CSV table of C-alpha atoms in Angstrom, one decimal:
chain,number,residue,atom,x,y,z
A,1,UNK,CA,-14.7,-8.1,-35.4
A,2,UNK,CA,-16.0,-5.5,-37.8
A,3,UNK,CA,-18.4,-4.0,-35.2
A,4,UNK,CA,-15.5,-3.8,-32.7
A,5,UNK,CA,-13.4,-1.9,-35.1
A,6,UNK,CA,-16.2,0.5,-35.9
A,7,UNK,CA,-17.0,1.2,-32.2
A,8,UNK,CA,-13.4,1.8,-31.4
A,9,UNK,CA,-13.0,4.3,-34.3
A,10,UNK,CA,-16.2,6.3,-33.5
A,11,UNK,CA,-15.2,6.3,-29.9
A,12,UNK,CA,-11.9,7.8,-30.6
A,13,UNK,CA,-13.8,10.5,-32.7
A,14,UNK,CA,-16.3,11.2,-30.0
A,15,UNK,CA,-13.4,11.6,-27.4
A,16,UNK,CA,-11.7,14.1,-29.4
A,17,UNK,CA,-14.8,15.8,-30.4
A,18,UNK,CA,-15.8,16.3,-26.8
A,19,UNK,CA,-12.5,17.8,-25.8
A,20,UNK,CA,-12.8,20.2,-28.8
A,21,UNK,CA,-16.5,21.2,-27.8
A,22,UNK,CA,-15.2,22.2,-24.3
A,23,UNK,CA,-12.6,24.4,-25.7
A,24,UNK,CA,-9.5,22.2,-25.7
A,25,UNK,CA,-7.4,21.4,-28.6
A,26,UNK,CA,-5.8,17.9,-28.3
A,27,UNK,CA,-4.6,18.2,-31.9
A,28,UNK,CA,-3.1,21.5,-32.7
A,29,UNK,CA,-5.4,23.3,-35.2
A,30,UNK,CA,-6.3,26.8,-36.2
A,31,UNK,CA,-9.9,25.8,-37.0
A,32,UNK,CA,-12.7,27.4,-35.0
A,33,UNK,CA,-14.9,24.2,-35.4
A,34,UNK,CA,-14.3,20.6,-34.4
A,35,UNK,CA,-13.3,17.9,-36.6
A,36,UNK,CA,-9.7,17.3,-36.0
A,37,UNK,CA,-9.7,13.5,-36.6
A,38,UNK,CA,-11.8,13.8,-39.8
A,39,UNK,CA,-10.4,17.0,-41.3
A,40,UNK,CA,-13.6,18.9,-41.2
A,41,UNK,CA,-16.5,19.2,-38.9
A,42,UNK,CA,-19.2,17.9,-41.5
A,43,UNK,CA,-16.9,14.7,-42.0
A,44,UNK,CA,-17.0,14.3,-38.3
A,45,UNK,CA,-20.7,14.6,-38.2
A,46,UNK,CA,-21.4,12.4,-41.2
A,47,UNK,CA,-19.1,9.6,-39.7
A,48,UNK,CA,-21.0,9.9,-36.4
A,49,UNK,CA,-24.4,9.7,-38.4
A,50,UNK,CA,-23.5,6.6,-40.3
A,51,UNK,CA,-22.1,4.9,-37.3
A,52,UNK,CA,-25.5,5.5,-35.4
A,53,UNK,CA,-27.2,4.1,-38.4
A,54,UNK,CA,-25.1,0.8,-38.7
A,55,UNK,CA,-24.7,0.1,-35.0
A,56,UNK,CA,-28.1,1.3,-34.2
A,57,UNK,CA,-29.6,-1.3,-36.6
A,58,UNK,CA,-27.6,-3.9,-35.1
A,59,UNK,CA,-28.7,-2.9,-31.6
A,60,UNK,CA,-32.4,-2.8,-32.5
A,61,UNK,CA,-32.0,-6.2,-34.3
A,62,UNK,CA,-30.2,-7.9,-31.4
A,63,UNK,CA,-32.9,-6.7,-28.9
A,64,UNK,CA,-35.8,-7.8,-31.0
A,65,UNK,CA,-34.4,-11.3,-31.5
A,66,UNK,CA,-32.9,-12.0,-28.1
A,67,UNK,CA,-34.1,-9.3,-25.6
A,68,UNK,CA,-30.6,-8.4,-24.8
A,69,UNK,CA,-28.7,-5.2,-25.4
A,70,UNK,CA,-25.5,-5.4,-27.6
A,71,UNK,CA,-23.2,-3.4,-25.2
A,72,UNK,CA,-20.7,-2.7,-27.9
A,73,UNK,CA,-23.2,-1.5,-30.4
A,74,UNK,CA,-24.8,0.6,-27.6
A,75,UNK,CA,-21.4,2.4,-27.0
A,76,UNK,CA,-20.9,2.9,-30.6
A,77,UNK,CA,-24.3,4.5,-31.0
A,78,UNK,CA,-23.7,6.9,-28.2
A,79,UNK,CA,-20.3,7.8,-29.5
A,80,UNK,CA,-21.7,8.4,-32.9
A,81,UNK,CA,-24.5,10.5,-31.6
A,82,UNK,CA,-21.9,12.7,-29.6
A,83,UNK,CA,-19.8,13.0,-32.7
A,84,UNK,CA,-22.7,14.2,-34.9
A,85,UNK,CA,-24.1,16.6,-32.2
A,86,UNK,CA,-20.9,18.1,-31.4
A,87,UNK,CA,-19.8,18.6,-35.0
A,88,UNK,CA,-22.2,21.7,-35.2
A,89,UNK,CA,-22.7,20.9,-38.9
A,90,UNK,CA,-26.1,21.5,-40.3
A,91,UNK,CA,-25.6,19.0,-43.1
A,92,UNK,CA,-24.3,16.3,-40.7
A,93,UNK,CA,-27.2,17.0,-38.3
A,94,UNK,CA,-29.7,16.6,-41.2
A,95,UNK,CA,-28.1,13.2,-42.0
A,96,UNK,CA,-28.3,12.4,-38.3
A,97,UNK,CA,-31.9,13.4,-38.3
A,98,UNK,CA,-32.7,11.1,-41.2
A,99,UNK,CA,-30.9,8.2,-39.4
A,100,UNK,CA,-32.9,8.8,-36.3
A,101,UNK,CA,-36.2,8.9,-38.3
A,102,UNK,CA,-35.4,5.6,-40.1
A,103,UNK,CA,-34.3,3.8,-37.0
A,104,UNK,CA,-37.3,5.0,-35.2
A,105,UNK,CA,-39.6,3.7,-37.9
A,106,UNK,CA,-37.9,0.4,-37.8
A,107,UNK,CA,-38.2,0.3,-34.0
A,108,UNK,CA,-41.9,0.9,-34.0
A,109,UNK,CA,-42.7,-1.4,-37.0
A,110,UNK,CA,-40.8,-4.3,-35.5
A,111,UNK,CA,-42.5,-4.1,-32.2
A,112,UNK,CA,-45.3,-6.1,-30.8
A,113,UNK,CA,-46.2,-3.1,-28.6
A,114,UNK,CA,-46.2,-0.3,-31.2
A,115,UNK,CA,-47.8,2.3,-29.1
A,116,UNK,CA,-45.5,1.9,-26.2
A,117,UNK,CA,-42.4,1.8,-28.4
A,118,UNK,CA,-43.6,4.8,-30.4
A,119,UNK,CA,-43.5,6.7,-27.1
A,120,UNK,CA,-40.1,5.4,-26.3
A,121,UNK,CA,-38.9,6.6,-29.8
A,122,UNK,CA,-40.4,10.1,-29.2
A,123,UNK,CA,-38.7,10.5,-25.9
A,124,UNK,CA,-35.4,9.3,-27.3
A,125,UNK,CA,-35.8,11.9,-30.1
A,126,UNK,CA,-36.7,14.7,-27.7
A,127,UNK,CA,-33.6,13.9,-25.5
A,128,UNK,CA,-31.4,14.1,-28.7
A,129,UNK,CA,-33.0,17.5,-29.4
A,130,UNK,CA,-32.2,18.7,-26.0
A,131,UNK,CA,-28.6,17.5,-26.4
A,132,UNK,CA,-28.3,19.2,-29.7
A,133,UNK,CA,-29.4,22.7,-28.3
A,134,UNK,CA,-27.3,22.1,-25.2
A,135,UNK,CA,-24.1,22.4,-27.1
A,136,UNK,CA,-23.5,26.1,-27.6
A,137,UNK,CA,-21.7,26.0,-30.9
A,138,UNK,CA,-24.4,23.7,-32.5
A,139,UNK,CA,-27.1,25.9,-31.0
A,140,UNK,CA,-25.8,29.0,-32.5
A,141,UNK,CA,-25.2,27.6,-35.9
A,142,UNK,CA,-28.7,26.0,-36.1
A,143,UNK,CA,-30.3,29.3,-35.1
A,144,UNK,CA,-28.1,31.3,-37.4
A,145,UNK,CA,-26.7,33.4,-34.5
A,146,UNK,CA,-23.1,33.3,-35.5
A,147,UNK,CA,-21.7,35.3,-38.4
A,148,UNK,CA,-20.0,32.2,-39.9
A,149,UNK,CA,-23.2,30.2,-40.0
A,150,UNK,CA,-24.8,32.9,-42.0
A,151,UNK,CA,-21.9,33.4,-44.3
A,152,UNK,CA,-21.6,29.8,-45.3
A,153,UNK,CA,-25.2,29.8,-46.6
A,154,UNK,CA,-24.4,32.7,-48.9
A,155,UNK,CA,-21.0,31.0,-49.7
A,156,UNK,CA,-23.0,27.9,-50.9
A,157,UNK,CA,-25.2,30.1,-53.2
A,158,UNK,CA,-22.0,31.6,-54.9
A,159,UNK,CA,-20.4,28.3,-55.2
A,160,UNK,CA,-23.4,26.6,-56.7
A,161,UNK,CA,-24.0,29.4,-59.3
A,162,UNK,CA,-20.4,29.2,-60.4
A,163,UNK,CA,-20.5,25.5,-60.6
A,164,UNK,CA,-23.8,25.7,-62.7
A,165,UNK,CA,-22.2,28.1,-65.1
A,166,UNK,CA,-19.3,25.6,-65.5
A,167,UNK,CA,-21.6,22.8,-66.3
A,168,UNK,CA,-23.4,24.9,-68.8
A,169,UNK,CA,-20.0,25.6,-70.5
A,170,UNK,CA,-19.1,21.9,-70.5
A,171,UNK,CA,-22.4,20.2,-70.7
A,172,UNK,CA,-21.8,16.8,-72.2
A,173,UNK,CA,-18.4,15.4,-70.9
A,174,UNK,CA,-17.8,17.9,-68.0
A,175,UNK,CA,-14.3,19.0,-67.0
A,176,UNK,CA,-13.0,15.5,-65.9
A,177,UNK,CA,-11.8,14.2,-62.5
A,178,UNK,CA,-10.1,16.8,-60.5
A,179,UNK,CA,-10.6,19.5,-63.3
A,180,UNK,CA,-12.9,21.6,-61.2
A,181,UNK,CA,-10.2,23.0,-59.1
A,182,UNK,CA,-8.2,24.0,-62.2
A,183,UNK,CA,-11.1,25.6,-64.0
A,184,UNK,CA,-13.2,27.2,-61.2
A,185,UNK,CA,-10.8,30.1,-60.6
A,186,UNK,CA,-11.5,31.5,-64.1
A,187,UNK,CA,-15.2,31.8,-63.1
A,188,UNK,CA,-14.7,33.5,-59.6
A,189,UNK,CA,-16.4,37.0,-59.6
A,190,UNK,CA,-15.9,39.8,-57.1
A,191,UNK,CA,-18.5,38.3,-55.0
A,192,UNK,CA,-16.3,35.3,-54.3
A,193,UNK,CA,-13.1,37.2,-53.4
A,194,UNK,CA,-15.1,39.5,-51.2
A,195,UNK,CA,-16.2,36.4,-49.3
A,196,UNK,CA,-13.1,34.1,-49.3
A,197,UNK,CA,-10.2,36.3,-50.0
A,198,UNK,CA,-7.7,36.2,-52.8
A,199,UNK,CA,-5.7,33.1,-51.8
A,200,UNK,CA,-8.6,30.7,-51.2
A,201,UNK,CA,-8.8,27.5,-53.1
A,202,UNK,CA,-12.0,25.7,-54.0
A,203,UNK,CA,-11.8,22.1,-55.0
A,204,UNK,CA,-15.5,21.1,-54.8
A,205,UNK,CA,-18.8,22.6,-55.7
A,206,UNK,CA,-20.0,21.3,-52.3
A,207,UNK,CA,-23.0,19.3,-53.7
A,208,UNK,CA,-22.6,15.7,-55.0
A,209,UNK,CA,-25.2,16.3,-57.7
A,210,UNK,CA,-23.4,19.5,-59.0
A,211,UNK,CA,-20.1,17.5,-58.7
A,212,UNK,CA,-21.3,14.9,-60.9
A,213,UNK,CA,-22.6,17.3,-63.5
A,214,UNK,CA,-19.4,19.4,-63.5
A,215,UNK,CA,-17.0,16.5,-63.6
A,216,UNK,CA,-18.7,14.1,-65.9
A,217,UNK,CA,-21.3,16.2,-67.6
A,218,UNK,CA,-24.6,14.8,-68.8
A,219,UNK,CA,-23.1,11.5,-69.9
A,220,UNK,CA,-21.1,11.0,-66.8
A,221,UNK,CA,-24.2,11.8,-64.6
A,222,UNK,CA,-26.4,9.5,-66.5
A,223,UNK,CA,-23.8,6.7,-66.0
A,224,UNK,CA,-23.6,7.5,-62.3
A,225,UNK,CA,-27.4,7.4,-62.0
A,226,UNK,CA,-27.5,4.1,-63.7
A,227,UNK,CA,-24.9,2.7,-61.2
A,228,UNK,CA,-26.9,4.1,-58.4
A,229,UNK,CA,-30.1,2.4,-59.7
A,230,UNK,CA,-28.1,-0.9,-59.9
A,231,UNK,CA,-26.9,-0.5,-56.4
A,232,UNK,CA,-30.6,0.2,-55.2
A,233,UNK,CA,-32.0,-2.8,-57.0
A,234,UNK,CA,-29.2,-5.1,-55.6
A,235,UNK,CA,-29.7,-3.5,-52.1
A,236,UNK,CA,-33.4,-4.2,-52.1
A,237,UNK,CA,-32.7,-7.8,-53.1
A,238,UNK,CA,-30.1,-8.1,-50.5
A,239,UNK,CA,-32.4,-6.7,-47.8
A,240,UNK,CA,-35.1,-9.3,-48.8
A,241,UNK,CA,-32.7,-12.1,-48.8
A,242,UNK,CA,-30.8,-11.4,-45.6
A,243,UNK,CA,-31.8,-12.9,-42.3
A,244,UNK,CA,-31.1,-12.2,-38.5
A,245,UNK,CA,-27.7,-10.5,-38.0
A,246,UNK,CA,-27.0,-10.2,-41.7
A,247,UNK,CA,-30.4,-8.4,-42.2
A,248,UNK,CA,-29.5,-5.9,-39.4
A,249,UNK,CA,-26.1,-5.2,-41.0
A,250,UNK,CA,-27.7,-4.6,-44.4
A,251,UNK,CA,-30.5,-2.4,-43.2
A,252,UNK,CA,-28.0,-0.4,-41.2
A,253,UNK,CA,-25.8,0.0,-44.3
A,254,UNK,CA,-28.8,1.2,-46.3
A,255,UNK,CA,-29.8,3.6,-43.7
A,256,UNK,CA,-26.3,5.0,-43.5
A,257,UNK,CA,-25.9,5.5,-47.3
A,258,UNK,CA,-29.4,7.4,-47.4
A,259,UNK,CA,-28.3,9.8,-44.5
A,260,UNK,CA,-24.8,10.4,-46.0
A,261,UNK,CA,-26.3,11.1,-49.5
A,262,UNK,CA,-28.4,13.7,-47.8
A,263,UNK,CA,-25.5,15.4,-46.1
A,264,UNK,CA,-23.5,15.3,-49.4
A,265,UNK,CA,-26.1,17.4,-51.2
A,266,UNK,CA,-24.6,20.4,-49.4
A,267,UNK,CA,-21.1,19.2,-48.7
A,268,UNK,CA,-17.9,18.2,-50.4
A,269,UNK,CA,-16.8,14.6,-51.0
A,270,UNK,CA,-13.6,13.4,-49.2
A,271,UNK,CA,-11.7,10.2,-48.8
A,272,UNK,CA,-12.5,10.3,-45.1
A,273,UNK,CA,-16.2,9.6,-45.7
A,274,UNK,CA,-16.3,8.0,-49.1
A,275,UNK,CA,-14.0,5.1,-47.9
A,276,UNK,CA,-16.6,4.2,-45.2
A,277,UNK,CA,-19.4,4.7,-47.8
A,278,UNK,CA,-17.8,2.3,-50.3
A,279,UNK,CA,-17.5,-0.4,-47.5
A,280,UNK,CA,-21.3,0.3,-46.7
A,281,UNK,CA,-22.2,-0.1,-50.4
A,282,UNK,CA,-20.2,-3.3,-50.4
A,283,UNK,CA,-22.2,-4.7,-47.5
A,284,UNK,CA,-25.5,-3.7,-49.3
A,285,UNK,CA,-24.8,-5.3,-52.6
A,286,UNK,CA,-22.7,-8.4,-51.4
A,287,UNK,CA,-24.2,-11.8,-52.1
A,288,UNK,CA,-23.6,-14.4,-49.3
A,289,UNK,CA,-23.0,-17.8,-50.6
A,290,UNK,CA,-21.7,-21.1,-49.0
A,291,UNK,CA,-18.0,-21.1,-49.7
A,292,UNK,CA,-16.4,-23.9,-51.7
A,293,UNK,CA,-12.9,-25.2,-51.0
A,294,UNK,CA,-10.7,-22.9,-53.1
A,295,UNK,CA,-8.6,-24.5,-56.0
A,296,UNK,CA,-4.7,-24.3,-55.8
A,297,UNK,CA,-4.7,-21.9,-58.7
A,298,UNK,CA,-7.4,-19.7,-57.1
A,299,UNK,CA,-5.2,-19.6,-53.9
A,300,UNK,CA,-2.2,-18.5,-55.9
A,301,UNK,CA,-4.0,-15.8,-57.6
A,302,UNK,CA,-5.5,-14.7,-54.3
A,303,UNK,CA,-2.0,-14.4,-52.8
A,304,UNK,CA,-0.7,-12.4,-55.8
A,305,UNK,CA,-3.6,-10.1,-55.6
A,306,UNK,CA,-3.0,-9.6,-51.9
A,307,UNK,CA,0.6,-8.7,-52.5
A,308,UNK,CA,-0.3,-6.3,-55.3
A,309,UNK,CA,-2.8,-4.6,-53.0
A,310,UNK,CA,-0.3,-4.4,-50.1
A,311,UNK,CA,2.3,-2.7,-52.5
A,312,UNK,CA,-0.4,-0.3,-53.8
A,313,UNK,CA,-1.4,0.6,-50.3
A,314,UNK,CA,2.3,1.2,-49.4
A,315,UNK,CA,2.8,3.4,-52.3
A,316,UNK,CA,-0.5,5.4,-51.6
A,317,UNK,CA,0.6,5.8,-47.9
A,318,UNK,CA,4.0,7.3,-48.9
A,319,UNK,CA,2.3,9.6,-51.4
A,320,UNK,CA,-0.2,10.8,-48.8
A,321,UNK,CA,2.5,11.2,-46.2
A,322,UNK,CA,4.3,13.5,-48.8
A,323,UNK,CA,1.3,15.8,-48.9
A,324,UNK,CA,1.6,16.5,-45.3
A,325,UNK,CA,4.1,19.3,-46.1
A,326,UNK,CA,1.3,21.1,-48.0
A,327,UNK,CA,-1.0,21.2,-45.1
């Protein structure tokens, strides 16, 4: 069921991405780049890349075990690849490249005919490269032939310099959650206003490492790295303990998280991608045990927790709908 949902989501993403890539705008937007269903082109590309990681791992595992192709997984991999390629986001394409390399390594290492399958992997990578350069917007951004693609590189340098200065001014505890947007305007120089204009709002330093430093300072970053280390250790144990289809799922989640982390080194965090990454982290660290019959008290607590979560989700949905007026 989870695979089916993932395939449907990424297929819808790919359909809209293709329409935008050919010049149509199924969703009214003033953006010059695709990404309507995800908000930004990079978020679209990241979602496509992590979909390829998860569903590609399932596809490879099913083929190795049974010799049959999982059709749903294959559709999802194609849709994810289309979403990543048409995004024209260099950060997302880097994440996609990481996914392809990791899946290619697994494809070869699990093969009884490694030389033959190494050739197959090489041909697949070549076809993807052709597809990347066949999309005009993607090609121009990769080659730096558009003014926007050159400008965004310079913008990153300015943003990162300002973020580093903010960190140096608040090194231990940072500026707190959501504090960056409030404080960064005091650090804008003439270079920023020349590039972005007077009315532009910046809510992220466009790098997950700098974001951790600015928001939490040294202490917060150390805590985040400790949590990351715990996830890595739990993930390694989970991969070793998993078998069959469960192993495919865990390996796919690990591959997707590595790829997304790569993209987030130069991109902002958003609920669109972080929600999916939270689910993938849960898959990676979860421990599968034989379920015991729940006690009556446990059932009651579960119902109460479900009702509380449902009420919270309703409140959150109403709050987010209210923000539509600000878009």
